Amino acid sequence: APPKRLAGRHILVTAGPTHEPIDPVRYIANRSSGKQGFAIAAALARLGARVTLVAGPVTLPTPHGVDRIDVETAREMADAVDRALPADAAVMVAAVADWHVEAVPQKIKKGDATPTLILAENPDILATLARSPDRPRLLVGFAAETERVIEHAVAKRIRKTADWIVANDVSGDVMGGADNSVHLVTEAGVESWERLPKDAVAARLADRIADALEAAS
Ligand code: C5P
């Protein structure tokens, strides 16, 4: 059996999309499958961590040994993350909707006047956690970009005061697909990993998280 390098650590993972209701039967969503986040939760649990996985609406099975909290909206995800603290590390993989619909009405009927959606900003869960007194020692964000991937990720690490940003190039078939092509952006610089199955990206990232927590304690 592999050594349980993360035994005694609590790690928070967010994964999946969020759904933002338009009315009681409709929502705004995005193409996140949750696969990468679930794979990371599974890999961290295999290293012995206590993992809390805050999952948006996806149909994936709960990885072995992971505590899963299902949420629908970004605001529910923010509350669940808050309640799950403290954590030694947090890996924010979820593709959180940037906006929600203000004043969700009863079901909008065809034949009514064409509706106008008024959007309001969602909380930035990662940025909020970065400023929190309960900030995990290691805070990892993700960045899904279609162009100038590394440049945007380097800027995002600074702007959000995350420790690491894992930058995905989602210009191809990454969203929903089995493989991922990532760059790990840390204070020390940028590492570009070869294209790997999402499980392999997860295993490598979990090892790196174990290295970092060992170095810090
Ligand atoms: O700014 P952007 O959405 O590209 O940042 C992506 C990173 O921030 C991801 O780690 C994502 O999980 C996190 N995020 C968040 N809450 C939001 C938006 C993004 O935690 N409202």
PDB file of C-alpha atoms and ligand atoms in Angstrom:
ATOM      1  CA  ALA A   1       0.000   0.000   0.000  1.00  0.00           C
ATOM      2  CA  PRO A   2       1.246   3.540  -0.753  1.00  0.00           C
ATOM      3  CA  PRO A   3       2.262   5.631   2.266  1.00  0.00           C
ATOM      4  CA  LYS A   4      -0.576   7.727   3.713  1.00  0.00           C
ATOM      5  CA  ARG A   5       1.293  10.980   3.359  1.00  0.00           C
ATOM      6  CA  LEU A   6      -1.785  13.094   4.029  1.00  0.00           C
ATOM      7  CA  ALA A   7      -3.027  11.244   7.113  1.00  0.00           C
ATOM      8  CA  GLY A   8      -4.358  13.723   9.687  1.00  0.00           C
ATOM      9  CA  ARG A   9      -4.868  16.499   7.103  1.00  0.00           C
ATOM     10  CA  HIS A  10      -8.236  17.977   6.179  1.00  0.00           C
ATOM     11  CA  ILE A  11      -8.494  19.101   2.561  1.00  0.00           C
ATOM     12  CA  LEU A  12     -11.406  20.903   0.992  1.00  0.00           C
ATOM     13  CA  VAL A  13     -12.166  20.420  -2.702  1.00  0.00           C
ATOM     14  CA  THR A  14     -14.819  22.178  -4.803  1.00  0.00           C
ATOM     15  CA  ALA A  15     -15.866  20.598  -8.080  1.00  0.00           C
ATOM     16  CA  GLY A  16     -18.378  20.733 -10.881  1.00  0.00           C
ATOM     17  CA  PRO A  17     -20.447  23.574 -12.237  1.00  0.00           C
ATOM     18  CA  THR A  18     -23.016  25.584 -10.344  1.00  0.00           C
ATOM     19  CA  HIS A  19     -26.599  26.014 -11.509  1.00  0.00           C
ATOM     20  CA  GLU A  20     -28.172  29.418 -11.169  1.00  0.00           C
ATOM     21  CA  PRO A  21     -31.981  29.372 -11.340  1.00  0.00           C
ATOM     22  CA  ILE A  22     -33.765  31.551 -13.879  1.00  0.00           C
ATOM     23  CA  ASP A  23     -37.169  30.426 -12.613  1.00  0.00           C
ATOM     24  CA  PRO A  24     -38.298  27.272 -10.772  1.00  0.00           C
ATOM     25  CA  VAL A  25     -37.717  25.050 -13.836  1.00  0.00           C
ATOM     26  CA  ARG A  26     -34.811  26.679 -15.673  1.00  0.00           C
ATOM     27  CA  TYR A  27     -31.191  27.473 -14.895  1.00  0.00           C
ATOM     28  CA  ILE A  28     -27.931  28.899 -16.201  1.00  0.00           C
ATOM     29  CA  ALA A  29     -25.071  26.383 -16.210  1.00  0.00           C
ATOM     30  CA  ASN A  30     -21.666  25.693 -17.741  1.00  0.00           C
ATOM     31  CA  ARG A  31     -19.911  22.703 -19.302  1.00  0.00           C
ATOM     32  CA  SER A  32     -17.883  21.597 -16.273  1.00  0.00           C
ATOM     33  CA  SER A  33     -18.235  17.809 -15.810  1.00  0.00           C
ATOM     34  CA  GLY A  34     -16.714  17.671 -12.320  1.00  0.00           C
ATOM     35  CA  LYS A  35     -14.345  14.873 -13.429  1.00  0.00           C
ATOM     36  CA  GLN A  36     -11.083  16.660 -12.596  1.00  0.00           C
ATOM     37  CA  GLY A  37     -12.270  17.829  -9.176  1.00  0.00           C
ATOM     38  CA  PHE A  38     -13.666  14.399  -8.263  1.00  0.00           C
ATOM     39  CA  ALA A  39     -10.398  12.783  -9.371  1.00  0.00           C
ATOM     40  CA  ILE A  40      -8.446  15.186  -7.145  1.00  0.00           C
ATOM     41  CA  ALA A  41     -10.701  14.430  -4.169  1.00  0.00           C
ATOM     42  CA  ALA A  42     -10.163  10.695  -4.771  1.00  0.00           C
ATOM     43  CA  ALA A  43      -6.379  11.080  -5.077  1.00  0.00           C
ATOM     44  CA  LEU A  44      -6.155  13.113  -1.855  1.00  0.00           C
ATOM     45  CA  ALA A  45      -8.249  10.504  -0.008  1.00  0.00           C
ATOM     46  CA  ARG A  46      -5.955   7.737  -1.300  1.00  0.00           C
ATOM     47  CA  LEU A  47      -3.061   9.561   0.386  1.00  0.00           C
ATOM     48  CA  GLY A  48      -4.984   9.441   3.651  1.00  0.00           C
ATOM     49  CA  ALA A  49      -6.456  12.957   3.811  1.00  0.00           C
ATOM     50  CA  ARG A  50      -9.889  13.634   5.244  1.00  0.00           C
ATOM     51  CA  VAL A  51     -11.488  15.177   2.174  1.00  0.00           C
ATOM     52  CA  THR A  52     -14.587  17.367   2.075  1.00  0.00           C
ATOM     53  CA  LEU A  53     -15.830  17.583  -1.506  1.00  0.00           C
ATOM     54  CA  VAL A  54     -18.312  20.395  -2.142  1.00  0.00           C
ATOM     55  CA  ALA A  55     -19.898  19.363  -5.415  1.00  0.00           C
ATOM     56  CA  GLY A  56     -22.098  21.269  -7.794  1.00  0.00           C
ATOM     57  CA  PRO A  57     -24.754  19.376  -9.749  1.00  0.00           C
ATOM     58  CA  VAL A  58     -23.033  16.409 -11.427  1.00  0.00           C
ATOM     59  CA  THR A  59     -23.957  12.738 -11.690  1.00  0.00           C
ATOM     60  CA  LEU A  60     -20.537  11.320 -10.744  1.00  0.00           C
ATOM     61  CA  PRO A  61     -20.222   8.708  -7.982  1.00  0.00           C
ATOM     62  CA  THR A  62     -18.707   9.841  -4.679  1.00  0.00           C
ATOM     63  CA  PRO A  63     -15.046   8.766  -4.511  1.00  0.00           C
ATOM     64  CA  HIS A  64     -14.167   6.221  -1.856  1.00  0.00           C
ATOM     65  CA  GLY A  65     -13.530   7.754   1.565  1.00  0.00           C
ATOM     66  CA  VAL A  66     -14.649  11.291   0.614  1.00  0.00           C
ATOM     67  CA  ASP A  67     -17.247  13.356   2.507  1.00  0.00           C
ATOM     68  CA  ARG A  68     -19.447  14.906  -0.165  1.00  0.00           C
ATOM     69  CA  ILE A  69     -21.712  17.934   0.199  1.00  0.00           C
ATOM     70  CA  ASP A  70     -23.981  18.557  -2.784  1.00  0.00           C
ATOM     71  CA  VAL A  71     -24.923  22.126  -3.646  1.00  0.00           C
ATOM     72  CA  GLU A  72     -26.652  23.778  -6.549  1.00  0.00           C
ATOM     73  CA  THR A  73     -25.775  27.468  -6.633  1.00  0.00           C
ATOM     74  CA  ALA A  74     -22.588  29.460  -6.112  1.00  0.00           C
ATOM     75  CA  ARG A  75     -24.017  30.997  -2.954  1.00  0.00           C
ATOM     76  CA  GLU A  76     -24.757  27.524  -1.558  1.00  0.00           C
ATOM     77  CA  MET A  77     -21.218  26.469  -2.483  1.00  0.00           C
ATOM     78  CA  ALA A  78     -19.772  29.484  -0.661  1.00  0.00           C
ATOM     79  CA  ASP A  79     -21.786  28.624   2.477  1.00  0.00           C
ATOM     80  CA  ALA A  80     -20.765  24.946   2.352  1.00  0.00           C
ATOM     81  CA  VAL A  81     -17.090  25.887   1.996  1.00  0.00           C
ATOM     82  CA  ASP A  82     -17.378  28.252   4.936  1.00  0.00           C
ATOM     83  CA  ARG A  83     -18.973  25.576   7.113  1.00  0.00           C
ATOM     84  CA  ALA A  84     -16.314  22.992   6.171  1.00  0.00           C
ATOM     85  CA  LEU A  85     -13.419  25.113   7.500  1.00  0.00           C
ATOM     86  CA  PRO A  86     -10.828  24.875   8.911  1.00  0.00           C
ATOM     87  CA  ALA A  87      -8.761  22.946   6.364  1.00  0.00           C
ATOM     88  CA  ASP A  88      -5.032  22.446   5.834  1.00  0.00           C
ATOM     89  CA  ALA A  89      -5.440  22.925   2.092  1.00  0.00           C
ATOM     90  CA  ALA A  90      -8.194  23.823  -0.346  1.00  0.00           C
ATOM     91  CA  VAL A  91      -8.330  22.961  -4.019  1.00  0.00           C
ATOM     92  CA  MET A  92     -10.958  25.038  -5.778  1.00  0.00           C
ATOM     93  CA  VAL A  93     -11.710  23.182  -8.988  1.00  0.00           C
ATOM     94  CA  ALA A  94     -15.364  24.170  -9.392  1.00  0.00           C
ATOM     95  CA  ALA A  95     -16.423  26.225 -12.384  1.00  0.00           C
ATOM     96  CA  VAL A  96     -18.435  28.641 -10.290  1.00  0.00           C
ATOM     97  CA  ALA A  97     -20.953  30.805 -12.132  1.00  0.00           C
ATOM     98  CA  ASP A  98     -19.896  34.433 -12.039  1.00  0.00           C
ATOM     99  CA  TRP A  99     -23.490  35.685 -11.835  1.00  0.00           C
ATOM    100  CA  HIS A 100     -26.878  34.642 -10.560  1.00  0.00           C
ATOM    101  CA  VAL A 101     -30.283  35.831 -11.668  1.00  0.00           C
ATOM    102  CA  GLU A 102     -31.766  38.451  -9.405  1.00  0.00           C
ATOM    103  CA  ALA A 103     -35.379  38.108  -8.309  1.00  0.00           C
ATOM    104  CA  VAL A 104     -36.210  34.662  -9.678  1.00  0.00           C
ATOM    105  CA  PRO A 105     -39.950  34.794 -10.527  1.00  0.00           C
ATOM    106  CA  GLN A 106     -42.586  32.059 -10.889  1.00  0.00           C
ATOM    107  CA  LYS A 107     -42.228  30.018 -14.059  1.00  0.00           C
ATOM    108  CA  ILE A 108     -41.896  32.358 -16.982  1.00  0.00           C
ATOM    109  CA  LYS A 109     -44.603  31.605 -19.558  1.00  0.00           C
ATOM    110  CA  LYS A 110     -44.099  31.693 -23.268  1.00  0.00           C
ATOM    111  CA  GLY A 111     -46.503  34.369 -24.456  1.00  0.00           C
ATOM    112  CA  ASP A 112     -45.573  36.648 -21.566  1.00  0.00           C
ATOM    113  CA  ALA A 113     -43.451  39.591 -22.564  1.00  0.00           C
ATOM    114  CA  THR A 114     -39.936  38.407 -23.527  1.00  0.00           C
ATOM    115  CA  PRO A 115     -38.113  38.274 -20.205  1.00  0.00           C
ATOM    116  CA  THR A 116     -35.016  40.262 -19.365  1.00  0.00           C
ATOM    117  CA  LEU A 117     -32.620  38.557 -16.977  1.00  0.00           C
ATOM    118  CA  ILE A 118     -31.044  40.861 -14.428  1.00  0.00           C
ATOM    119  CA  LEU A 119     -27.803  39.366 -13.194  1.00  0.00           C
ATOM    120  CA  ALA A 120     -25.984  40.011  -9.940  1.00  0.00           C
ATOM    121  CA  GLU A 121     -22.433  39.011  -9.072  1.00  0.00           C
ATOM    122  CA  ASN A 122     -21.779  35.794  -7.177  1.00  0.00           C
ATOM    123  CA  PRO A 123     -19.295  35.643  -4.318  1.00  0.00           C
ATOM    124  CA  ASP A 124     -15.767  34.688  -5.420  1.00  0.00           C
ATOM    125  CA  ILE A 125     -15.263  31.700  -3.142  1.00  0.00           C
ATOM    126  CA  LEU A 126     -11.526  31.409  -3.772  1.00  0.00           C
ATOM    127  CA  ALA A 127     -10.796  35.105  -3.274  1.00  0.00           C
ATOM    128  CA  THR A 128     -12.940  35.165  -0.125  1.00  0.00           C
ATOM    129  CA  LEU A 129     -11.095  32.163   1.292  1.00  0.00           C
ATOM    130  CA  ALA A 130      -7.756  33.792   0.489  1.00  0.00           C
ATOM    131  CA  ARG A 131      -8.677  36.760   2.710  1.00  0.00           C
ATOM    132  CA  SER A 132     -10.315  34.720   5.455  1.00  0.00           C
ATOM    133  CA  PRO A 133      -8.806  34.362   8.944  1.00  0.00           C
ATOM    134  CA  ASP A 134      -9.370  30.623   8.323  1.00  0.00           C
ATOM    135  CA  ARG A 135      -7.323  30.655   5.108  1.00  0.00           C
ATOM    136  CA  PRO A 136      -5.947  27.159   4.500  1.00  0.00           C
ATOM    137  CA  ARG A 137      -2.176  27.035   4.537  1.00  0.00           C
ATOM    138  CA  LEU A 138      -2.157  25.905   0.910  1.00  0.00           C
ATOM    139  CA  LEU A 139      -4.758  27.435  -1.375  1.00  0.00           C
ATOM    140  CA  VAL A 140      -4.957  26.108  -4.917  1.00  0.00           C
ATOM    141  CA  GLY A 141      -7.119  27.640  -7.631  1.00  0.00           C
ATOM    142  CA  PHE A 142      -7.869  26.535 -11.149  1.00  0.00           C
ATOM    143  CA  ALA A 143      -7.998  28.634 -14.263  1.00  0.00           C
ATOM    144  CA  ALA A 144      -9.783  27.528 -17.401  1.00  0.00           C
ATOM    145  CA  GLU A 145      -8.545  29.568 -20.311  1.00  0.00           C
ATOM    146  CA  THR A 146      -8.752  29.321 -24.067  1.00  0.00           C
ATOM    147  CA  GLU A 147      -5.894  31.687 -24.917  1.00  0.00           C
ATOM    148  CA  ARG A 148      -2.742  33.112 -23.295  1.00  0.00           C
ATOM    149  CA  VAL A 149      -3.265  30.401 -20.680  1.00  0.00           C
ATOM    150  CA  ILE A 150      -0.052  30.857 -18.678  1.00  0.00           C
ATOM    151  CA  GLU A 151      -0.112  34.646 -18.719  1.00  0.00           C
ATOM    152  CA  HIS A 152      -3.679  34.700 -17.382  1.00  0.00           C
ATOM    153  CA  ALA A 153      -2.873  32.083 -14.748  1.00  0.00           C
ATOM    154  CA  VAL A 154       0.183  33.965 -13.474  1.00  0.00           C
ATOM    155  CA  ALA A 155      -1.942  37.104 -13.142  1.00  0.00           C
ATOM    156  CA  LYS A 156      -4.767  35.166 -11.469  1.00  0.00           C
ATOM    157  CA  ARG A 157      -2.428  33.711  -8.814  1.00  0.00           C
ATOM    158  CA  ILE A 158      -1.431  37.223  -7.785  1.00  0.00           C
ATOM    159  CA  ARG A 159      -4.889  38.785  -8.069  1.00  0.00           C
ATOM    160  CA  LYS A 160      -6.596  36.084  -6.003  1.00  0.00           C
ATOM    161  CA  THR A 161      -3.620  35.644  -3.623  1.00  0.00           C
ATOM    162  CA  ALA A 162      -3.754  31.896  -4.168  1.00  0.00           C
ATOM    163  CA  ASP A 163      -0.586  29.878  -3.564  1.00  0.00           C
ATOM    164  CA  TRP A 164      -0.914  27.859  -6.740  1.00  0.00           C
ATOM    165  CA  ILE A 165      -2.985  28.084  -9.874  1.00  0.00           C
ATOM    166  CA  VAL A 166      -3.527  25.026 -12.031  1.00  0.00           C
ATOM    167  CA  ALA A 167      -4.162  26.384 -15.499  1.00  0.00           C
ATOM    168  CA  ASN A 168      -6.159  24.265 -17.923  1.00  0.00           C
ATOM    169  CA  ASP A 169      -6.154  24.884 -21.602  1.00  0.00           C
ATOM    170  CA  VAL A 170      -9.841  24.309 -22.346  1.00  0.00           C
ATOM    171  CA  SER A 171      -9.653  25.374 -25.987  1.00  0.00           C
ATOM    172  CA  GLY A 172      -9.854  21.712 -27.127  1.00  0.00           C
ATOM    173  CA  ASP A 173     -11.919  18.829 -25.716  1.00  0.00           C
ATOM    174  CA  VAL A 174     -10.847  19.138 -22.073  1.00  0.00           C
ATOM    175  CA  MET A 175     -14.277  20.022 -20.652  1.00  0.00           C
ATOM    176  CA  GLY A 176     -16.088  16.710 -20.221  1.00  0.00           C
ATOM    177  CA  GLY A 177     -13.132  14.798 -21.687  1.00  0.00           C
ATOM    178  CA  ALA A 178     -10.884  12.220 -20.014  1.00  0.00           C
ATOM    179  CA  ASP A 179      -7.554  14.036 -20.399  1.00  0.00           C
ATOM    180  CA  ASN A 180      -6.219  17.349 -19.226  1.00  0.00           C
ATOM    181  CA  SER A 181      -3.401  19.595 -20.250  1.00  0.00           C
ATOM    182  CA  VAL A 182      -2.282  21.757 -17.321  1.00  0.00           C
ATOM    183  CA  HIS A 183       0.379  24.174 -16.169  1.00  0.00           C
ATOM    184  CA  LEU A 184       1.146  24.428 -12.457  1.00  0.00           C
ATOM    185  CA  VAL A 185       1.799  28.059 -11.549  1.00  0.00           C
ATOM    186  CA  THR A 186       3.489  28.618  -8.184  1.00  0.00           C
ATOM    187  CA  GLU A 187       5.563  31.369  -6.616  1.00  0.00           C
ATOM    188  CA  ALA A 188       8.618  29.536  -7.983  1.00  0.00           C
ATOM    189  CA  GLY A 189       7.435  29.610 -11.584  1.00  0.00           C
ATOM    190  CA  VAL A 190       5.495  27.624 -14.158  1.00  0.00           C
ATOM    191  CA  GLU A 191       5.642  23.882 -14.800  1.00  0.00           C
ATOM    192  CA  SER A 192       3.936  22.620 -17.934  1.00  0.00           C
ATOM    193  CA  TRP A 193       2.832  19.014 -17.542  1.00  0.00           C
ATOM    194  CA  GLU A 194       2.350  16.698 -20.492  1.00  0.00           C
ATOM    195  CA  ARG A 195      -1.222  15.910 -21.506  1.00  0.00           C
ATOM    196  CA  LEU A 196      -2.391  13.291 -19.017  1.00  0.00           C
ATOM    197  CA  PRO A 197      -5.564  11.476 -18.012  1.00  0.00           C
ATOM    198  CA  LYS A 198      -7.433  13.515 -15.383  1.00  0.00           C
ATOM    199  CA  ASP A 199      -6.716  10.764 -12.824  1.00  0.00           C
ATOM    200  CA  ALA A 200      -2.974  11.135 -13.447  1.00  0.00           C
ATOM    201  CA  VAL A 201      -3.152  14.939 -13.139  1.00  0.00           C
ATOM    202  CA  ALA A 202      -4.979  14.373  -9.848  1.00  0.00           C
ATOM    203  CA  ALA A 203      -2.406  11.894  -8.519  1.00  0.00           C
ATOM    204  CA  ARG A 204       0.492  14.174  -9.402  1.00  0.00           C
ATOM    205  CA  LEU A 205      -1.199  17.216  -7.858  1.00  0.00           C
ATOM    206  CA  ALA A 206      -2.016  15.252  -4.678  1.00  0.00           C
ATOM    207  CA  ASP A 207       1.667  14.290  -4.372  1.00  0.00           C
ATOM    208  CA  ARG A 208       2.676  17.911  -4.775  1.00  0.00           C
ATOM    209  CA  ILE A 209       0.176  18.970  -2.126  1.00  0.00           C
ATOM    210  CA  ALA A 210       1.625  16.353   0.238  1.00  0.00           C
ATOM    211  CA  ASP A 211       5.151  17.684  -0.494  1.00  0.00           C
ATOM    212  CA  ALA A 212       4.058  21.254   0.239  1.00  0.00           C
ATOM    213  CA  LEU A 213       2.272  20.425   3.487  1.00  0.00           C
ATOM    214  CA  GLU A 214       5.249  18.368   4.667  1.00  0.00           C
ATOM    215  CA  ALA A 215       7.628  21.215   3.851  1.00  0.00           C
ATOM    216  CA  ALA A 216       5.452  23.687   5.751  1.00  0.00           C
ATOM    217  CA  SER A 217       5.144  21.680   8.972  1.00  0.00           C
TER     218      SER A 217
HETATM  219  O1  C5P B   1     -11.688  34.155 -11.922  1.00  0.00           O
HETATM  220  P1  C5P B   1     -11.936  32.752 -12.337  1.00  0.00           P
HETATM  221  O2  C5P B   1     -13.367  32.324 -12.241  1.00  0.00           O
HETATM  222  O3  C5P B   1     -11.334  32.385 -13.664  1.00  0.00           O
HETATM  223  O4  C5P B   1     -11.125  31.900 -11.260  1.00  0.00           O
HETATM  224  C1  C5P B   1     -11.160  30.503 -11.266  1.00  0.00           C
HETATM  225  C2  C5P B   1     -10.813  29.994  -9.904  1.00  0.00           C
HETATM  226  O5  C5P B   1     -11.559  30.689  -8.909  1.00  0.00           O
HETATM  227  C3  C5P B   1     -11.173  28.540  -9.723  1.00  0.00           C
HETATM  228  O6  C5P B   1     -10.320  27.979  -8.749  1.00  0.00           O
HETATM  229  C4  C5P B   1     -12.602  28.620  -9.203  1.00  0.00           C
HETATM  230  O7  C5P B   1     -12.984  27.454  -8.504  1.00  0.00           O
HETATM  231  C5  C5P B   1     -12.527  29.841  -8.320  1.00  0.00           C
HETATM  232  N1  C5P B   1     -13.770  30.610  -8.243  1.00  0.00           N
HETATM  233  C6  C5P B   1     -14.484  30.625  -7.063  1.00  0.00           C
HETATM  234  N2  C5P B   1     -15.630  31.369  -6.963  1.00  0.00           N
HETATM  235  C7  C5P B   1     -16.075  32.092  -8.010  1.00  0.00           C
HETATM  236  C8  C5P B   1     -15.353  32.083  -9.217  1.00  0.00           C
HETATM  237  C9  C5P B   1     -14.216  31.325  -9.298  1.00  0.00           C
HETATM  238  O8  C5P B   1     -14.075  29.949  -6.109  1.00  0.00           O
HETATM  239  N3  C5P B   1     -17.195  32.798  -7.896  1.00  0.00           N
END
